[in-house]
Amino acid sequence: MPFSGKAQKAIITEIKEMHPLKKVINIFPVIQIPGNKKVSFLINQKLREEALYLDSTGFKKSIFEVAWFRDDNNNPYWEYDDFEYEVFSNTARFLNLSILFSGGKHGQSQTLYFLFDTKTGEDILFNRILTKQGQEWLAAKMVALQKKRIQQFLPELKDSIQMAGTIHGTDSSYKEDFQREYEMYERCLTSSLPSYITDPDALDYFEIYLKDNFLNVKGCACAGNWHQMRFDDLSDATLKLPVKEIERFLTEKGRRLIFGDGRISIN
């Protein structure tokens, strides 16, 4: 079934600039919604505010200048030095993309996810697309997935505990770290749903995007992991669900955004 009306997909071009110190090509998207300059401005401004720290006054020489160069108590240093992006879905109703930036003084990396309504320019949280029941259902599936991964990993971790300290030259602190990790995962297996599930912005804890008619959810669903990430060898769990599986949990806004007036692909 074709898209209704005259709405068109976003046109995406790129700004490419080389970092003056790291000599790495940085890439940032520029979004154009055909026939709608206002929405195009809103989307681009949101991306620049969130990822590049730019306000409405814009920039002097480079779109990356604020994100590249930071000042900490009169101690200037290079912040992020590598920007790239990925488009997951570009339809006549919404644009779903991410921006990844990394590097700098502390070697950090961060990925920001955006879901824009291309009729209004609004950046929409997935909490507004899924009903409360749907959010709880999705979070529960993430918890179940993570617990399954933990059960598969515990025997290997137990062997690591037994081996640590028995090998010549192995620091005893390794055994303590393995033991803490094991205890953390045991708590995950016996706990109920994490308390953050009751948070009205619960899905903000996950990285969520729509691609090829699938809802992809990535994140740590294990209670207790948030303050013990250095012990978490399993890291994030990734869940992939057909869009039709979440249709019953969509809010009116979510149904309109994803499906429009009919049942069509989100490619």
Tab-separated table of C-alpha atoms in Angstrom:
chain	number	residue	atom	x	y	z
A	1	MET	CA	0.000	0.000	0.000
A	2	PRO	CA	1.550	3.356	-0.980
A	3	PHE	CA	2.050	6.271	1.379
A	4	SER	CA	-0.936	8.593	1.529
A	5	GLY	CA	-0.755	12.272	0.584
A	6	LYS	CA	2.269	14.053	-0.868
A	7	ALA	CA	4.609	13.533	2.070
A	8	GLN	CA	8.151	12.586	1.123
A	9	LYS	CA	11.100	11.036	2.862
A	10	ALA	CA	13.761	13.277	4.338
A	11	ILE	CA	16.679	14.246	2.139
A	12	ILE	CA	19.915	13.699	4.045
A	13	THR	CA	23.204	15.357	3.157
A	14	GLU	CA	26.416	15.507	5.176
A	15	ILE	CA	28.890	17.960	6.614
A	16	LYS	CA	32.393	16.498	6.590
A	17	GLU	CA	35.317	18.149	8.350
A	18	MET	CA	38.684	16.906	9.524
A	19	HIS	CA	39.535	17.264	13.197
A	20	PRO	CA	42.495	19.707	13.313
A	21	LEU	CA	44.449	17.670	15.861
A	22	LYS	CA	43.371	14.057	15.420
A	23	LYS	CA	43.137	14.242	11.619
A	24	VAL	CA	39.944	12.189	11.685
A	25	ILE	CA	37.082	12.949	9.304
A	26	ASN	CA	33.977	13.924	11.285
A	27	ILE	CA	30.578	13.496	9.643
A	28	PHE	CA	27.291	15.098	10.679
A	29	PRO	CA	23.887	14.830	8.967
A	30	VAL	CA	21.873	17.717	7.573
A	31	ILE	CA	18.165	16.975	7.261
A	32	GLN	CA	15.826	18.484	4.699
A	33	ILE	CA	12.106	17.758	4.795
A	34	PRO	CA	10.924	18.592	1.253
A	35	GLY	CA	8.612	21.597	1.235
A	36	ASN	CA	8.876	22.252	4.977
A	37	LYS	CA	11.703	24.577	6.028
A	38	LYS	CA	10.337	24.974	9.559
A	39	VAL	CA	10.390	21.244	10.313
A	40	SER	CA	13.802	20.934	8.679
A	41	PHE	CA	15.109	23.688	10.968
A	42	LEU	CA	13.606	22.099	14.086
A	43	ILE	CA	15.141	18.705	13.341
A	44	ASN	CA	18.584	20.085	12.521
A	45	GLN	CA	18.580	22.358	15.556
A	46	LYS	CA	17.664	19.459	17.850
A	47	LEU	CA	20.489	17.328	16.464
A	48	ARG	CA	23.002	20.146	16.861
A	49	GLU	CA	21.898	21.056	20.363
A	50	GLU	CA	22.051	17.490	21.643
A	51	ALA	CA	25.189	16.238	19.902
A	52	LEU	CA	27.223	19.362	19.159
A	53	TYR	CA	26.210	21.622	22.083
A	54	LEU	CA	25.204	24.351	19.637
A	55	ASP	CA	22.474	26.824	20.544
A	56	SER	CA	20.390	28.960	18.205
A	57	THR	CA	23.297	31.389	17.705
A	58	GLY	CA	25.005	28.760	15.601
A	59	PHE	CA	28.757	28.607	15.084
A	60	LYS	CA	31.617	30.781	13.801
A	61	LYS	CA	33.858	28.591	11.654
A	62	SER	CA	32.997	24.936	12.142
A	63	ILE	CA	29.809	23.161	13.116
A	64	PHE	CA	31.984	20.942	15.332
A	65	GLU	CA	33.878	23.747	17.070
A	66	VAL	CA	32.074	23.615	20.428
A	67	ALA	CA	32.023	19.820	20.643
A	68	TRP	CA	35.672	19.550	19.628
A	69	PHE	CA	37.044	22.185	21.962
A	70	ARG	CA	36.045	22.407	25.617
A	71	ASP	CA	37.296	24.407	28.571
A	72	ASP	CA	37.427	22.980	32.086
A	73	ASN	CA	38.201	25.704	34.655
A	74	ASN	CA	40.378	27.613	32.186
A	75	ASN	CA	42.085	24.375	31.222
A	76	PRO	CA	41.351	23.933	27.509
A	77	TYR	CA	41.319	20.432	26.069
A	78	TRP	CA	39.995	18.488	23.095
A	79	GLU	CA	36.656	16.874	23.798
A	80	TYR	CA	34.991	14.599	21.243
A	81	ASP	CA	36.947	14.191	18.040
A	82	ASP	CA	35.015	11.609	16.018
A	83	PHE	CA	31.394	12.044	14.886
A	84	GLU	CA	29.359	9.720	12.698
A	85	TYR	CA	25.700	8.835	12.267
A	86	GLU	CA	23.403	6.028	11.158
A	87	VAL	CA	19.918	6.203	9.655
A	88	PHE	CA	17.661	3.320	10.687
A	89	SER	CA	14.360	4.358	9.085
A	90	ASN	CA	13.458	7.199	6.756
A	91	THR	CA	9.766	7.237	5.875
A	92	ALA	CA	7.172	9.810	4.889
A	93	ARG	CA	6.087	9.986	8.542
A	94	PHE	CA	9.198	9.615	10.657
A	95	LEU	CA	12.975	9.670	10.639
A	96	ASN	CA	14.859	7.411	13.050
A	97	LEU	CA	18.624	7.884	13.343
A	98	SER	CA	21.514	7.885	15.782
A	99	ILE	CA	24.615	10.011	16.230
A	100	LEU	CA	27.760	8.479	17.686
A	101	PHE	CA	30.558	10.625	19.051
A	102	SER	CA	33.713	9.525	20.810
A	103	GLY	CA	37.293	10.356	21.739
A	104	GLY	CA	38.660	13.336	23.593
A	105	LYS	CA	40.380	13.796	26.920
A	106	HIS	CA	38.591	10.951	28.679
A	107	GLY	CA	38.181	8.574	25.733
A	108	GLN	CA	34.408	8.548	26.114
A	109	SER	CA	31.829	7.472	23.582
A	110	GLN	CA	28.118	8.149	23.423
A	111	THR	CA	25.289	7.308	21.064
A	112	LEU	CA	22.175	9.468	20.886
A	113	TYR	CA	18.982	8.133	19.309
A	114	PHE	CA	16.353	10.322	17.665
A	115	LEU	CA	12.861	9.568	16.385
A	116	PHE	CA	11.467	12.593	14.549
A	117	ASP	CA	7.908	13.155	13.432
A	118	THR	CA	8.611	14.597	9.985
A	119	LYS	CA	5.312	16.485	9.941
A	120	THR	CA	6.011	18.456	13.120
A	121	GLY	CA	9.748	18.111	13.750
A	122	GLU	CA	9.080	16.693	17.214
A	123	ASP	CA	11.656	14.317	18.700
A	124	ILE	CA	9.489	11.556	20.160
A	125	LEU	CA	10.370	9.284	23.059
A	126	PHE	CA	9.387	5.652	22.682
A	127	ASN	CA	7.456	6.053	25.935
A	128	ARG	CA	4.904	8.015	23.896
A	129	ILE	CA	4.647	5.315	21.253
A	130	LEU	CA	4.000	2.378	23.577
A	131	THR	CA	1.282	2.134	26.202
A	132	LYS	CA	2.252	1.609	29.834
A	133	GLN	CA	1.405	-2.063	29.426
A	134	GLY	CA	3.604	-2.191	26.348
A	135	GLN	CA	6.519	-0.577	28.160
A	136	GLU	CA	6.284	-3.105	30.987
A	137	TRP	CA	5.982	-5.961	28.491
A	138	LEU	CA	9.048	-4.790	26.579
A	139	ALA	CA	11.118	-4.260	29.726
A	140	ALA	CA	10.122	-7.718	31.007
A	141	LYS	CA	11.298	-9.298	27.746
A	142	MET	CA	14.617	-7.498	28.125
A	143	VAL	CA	14.991	-8.775	31.682
A	144	ALA	CA	14.168	-12.336	30.572
A	145	LEU	CA	16.726	-12.119	27.778
A	146	GLN	CA	19.441	-10.865	30.094
A	147	LYS	CA	18.701	-13.554	32.690
A	148	LYS	CA	18.980	-16.251	30.034
A	149	ARG	CA	22.380	-14.894	29.024
A	150	ILE	CA	23.474	-14.843	32.668
A	151	GLN	CA	22.455	-18.472	33.204
A	152	GLN	CA	24.559	-19.472	30.223
A	153	PHE	CA	27.530	-17.428	31.444
A	154	LEU	CA	27.640	-18.398	35.141
A	155	PRO	CA	29.352	-21.799	34.680
A	156	GLU	CA	32.196	-20.115	32.799
A	157	LEU	CA	32.464	-17.430	35.474
A	158	LYS	CA	32.530	-20.063	38.216
A	159	ASP	CA	35.456	-21.744	36.489
A	160	SER	CA	37.250	-18.385	36.378
A	161	ILE	CA	36.833	-17.997	40.141
A	162	GLN	CA	38.291	-21.436	40.764
A	163	MET	CA	41.214	-20.825	38.427
A	164	ALA	CA	42.061	-17.327	39.707
A	165	GLY	CA	44.893	-17.406	42.196
A	166	THR	CA	45.932	-20.958	41.315
A	167	ILE	CA	47.913	-19.845	38.269
A	168	HIS	CA	51.429	-18.682	39.126
A	169	GLY	CA	51.661	-14.899	39.159
A	170	THR	CA	47.920	-14.251	39.125
A	171	ASP	CA	46.897	-11.380	41.381
A	172	SER	CA	44.409	-12.459	44.076
A	173	SER	CA	42.331	-9.364	43.282
A	174	TYR	CA	41.194	-11.120	40.102
A	175	LYS	CA	39.459	-13.744	42.185
A	176	GLU	CA	37.721	-11.039	44.233
A	177	ASP	CA	36.512	-9.311	41.072
A	178	PHE	CA	35.223	-12.564	39.590
A	179	GLN	CA	33.449	-13.322	42.866
A	180	ARG	CA	31.781	-9.898	42.934
A	181	GLU	CA	30.669	-10.346	39.355
A	182	TYR	CA	29.248	-13.787	40.147
A	183	GLU	CA	27.319	-12.432	43.149
A	184	MET	CA	25.982	-9.552	41.061
A	185	TYR	CA	24.647	-11.919	38.422
A	186	GLU	CA	23.113	-14.174	41.061
A	187	ARG	CA	21.166	-11.181	42.385
A	188	CYS	CA	19.998	-10.480	38.852
A	189	LEU	CA	18.591	-13.978	38.535
A	190	THR	CA	16.669	-13.841	41.804
A	191	SER	CA	15.407	-10.265	41.589
A	192	SER	CA	12.039	-9.160	40.300
A	193	LEU	CA	11.736	-6.485	37.638
A	194	PRO	CA	14.165	-3.621	38.280
A	195	SER	CA	12.693	-0.625	40.074
A	196	TYR	CA	13.352	1.660	37.123
A	197	ILE	CA	10.546	-0.074	35.211
A	198	THR	CA	8.098	2.035	37.226
A	199	ASP	CA	9.838	5.197	36.023
A	200	PRO	CA	7.615	7.128	33.551
A	201	ASP	CA	10.683	7.390	31.315
A	202	ALA	CA	11.663	3.740	31.767
A	203	LEU	CA	12.442	3.112	28.115
A	204	ASP	CA	15.044	5.878	28.194
A	205	TYR	CA	17.305	3.286	29.811
A	206	PHE	CA	17.348	1.357	26.545
A	207	GLU	CA	18.649	2.146	23.081
A	208	ILE	CA	15.658	1.656	20.780
A	209	TYR	CA	15.319	2.035	17.034
A	210	LEU	CA	13.130	0.859	14.147
A	211	LYS	CA	14.791	-0.814	11.181
A	212	ASP	CA	13.535	-3.101	8.411
A	213	ASN	CA	10.153	-3.600	10.113
A	214	PHE	CA	11.794	-4.637	13.380
A	215	LEU	CA	11.968	-2.906	16.744
A	216	ASN	CA	15.509	-3.224	18.062
A	217	VAL	CA	16.093	-2.785	21.795
A	218	LYS	CA	19.533	-2.695	23.362
A	219	GLY	CA	20.411	-2.193	27.000
A	220	CYS	CA	21.274	-3.626	30.367
A	221	ALA	CA	18.134	-5.143	31.881
A	222	CYS	CA	19.786	-6.577	34.976
A	223	ALA	CA	18.981	-5.062	38.371
A	224	GLY	CA	22.097	-3.911	40.159
A	225	ASN	CA	24.256	-3.479	37.094
A	226	TRP	CA	24.060	0.273	36.880
A	227	HIS	CA	26.633	0.913	39.617
A	228	GLN	CA	28.758	-2.139	38.839
A	229	MET	CA	29.310	-1.843	35.125
A	230	ARG	CA	33.013	-2.639	35.415
A	231	PHE	CA	32.061	-6.154	36.566
A	232	ASP	CA	29.582	-6.691	33.759
A	233	ASP	CA	31.330	-8.811	31.124
A	234	LEU	CA	28.039	-9.541	29.380
A	235	SER	CA	27.392	-5.872	28.751
A	236	ASP	CA	24.208	-5.001	26.847
A	237	ALA	CA	21.515	-7.391	25.716
A	238	THR	CA	19.922	-6.883	22.304
A	239	LEU	CA	16.313	-7.773	21.506
A	240	LYS	CA	14.847	-7.762	17.990
A	241	LEU	CA	11.067	-7.839	17.594
A	242	PRO	CA	8.873	-7.716	14.462
A	243	VAL	CA	6.882	-4.479	14.442
A	244	LYS	CA	3.658	-6.484	14.122
A	245	GLU	CA	4.437	-8.008	17.532
A	246	ILE	CA	4.282	-4.609	19.245
A	247	GLU	CA	1.293	-3.292	17.291
A	248	ARG	CA	-1.169	-4.202	20.061
A	249	PHE	CA	0.834	-2.059	22.488
A	250	LEU	CA	1.012	1.070	20.344
A	251	THR	CA	-0.580	4.299	21.485
A	252	GLU	CA	-2.709	6.199	18.988
A	253	LYS	CA	0.273	8.416	18.231
A	254	GLY	CA	2.540	5.417	17.807
A	255	ARG	CA	0.123	3.682	15.448
A	256	ARG	CA	-0.265	6.803	13.338
A	257	LEU	CA	3.473	7.450	13.253
A	258	ILE	CA	4.550	3.918	12.360
A	259	PHE	CA	1.684	2.711	10.190
A	260	GLY	CA	0.005	5.890	8.987
A	261	ASP	CA	-3.431	5.245	7.510
A	262	GLY	CA	-2.622	1.707	6.431
A	263	ARG	CA	-0.328	-1.212	7.062
A	264	ILE	CA	2.868	-0.383	5.232
A	265	SER	CA	6.571	-1.082	5.438
A	266	ILE	CA	8.799	1.151	7.553
A	267	ASN	CA	11.845	0.643	5.339
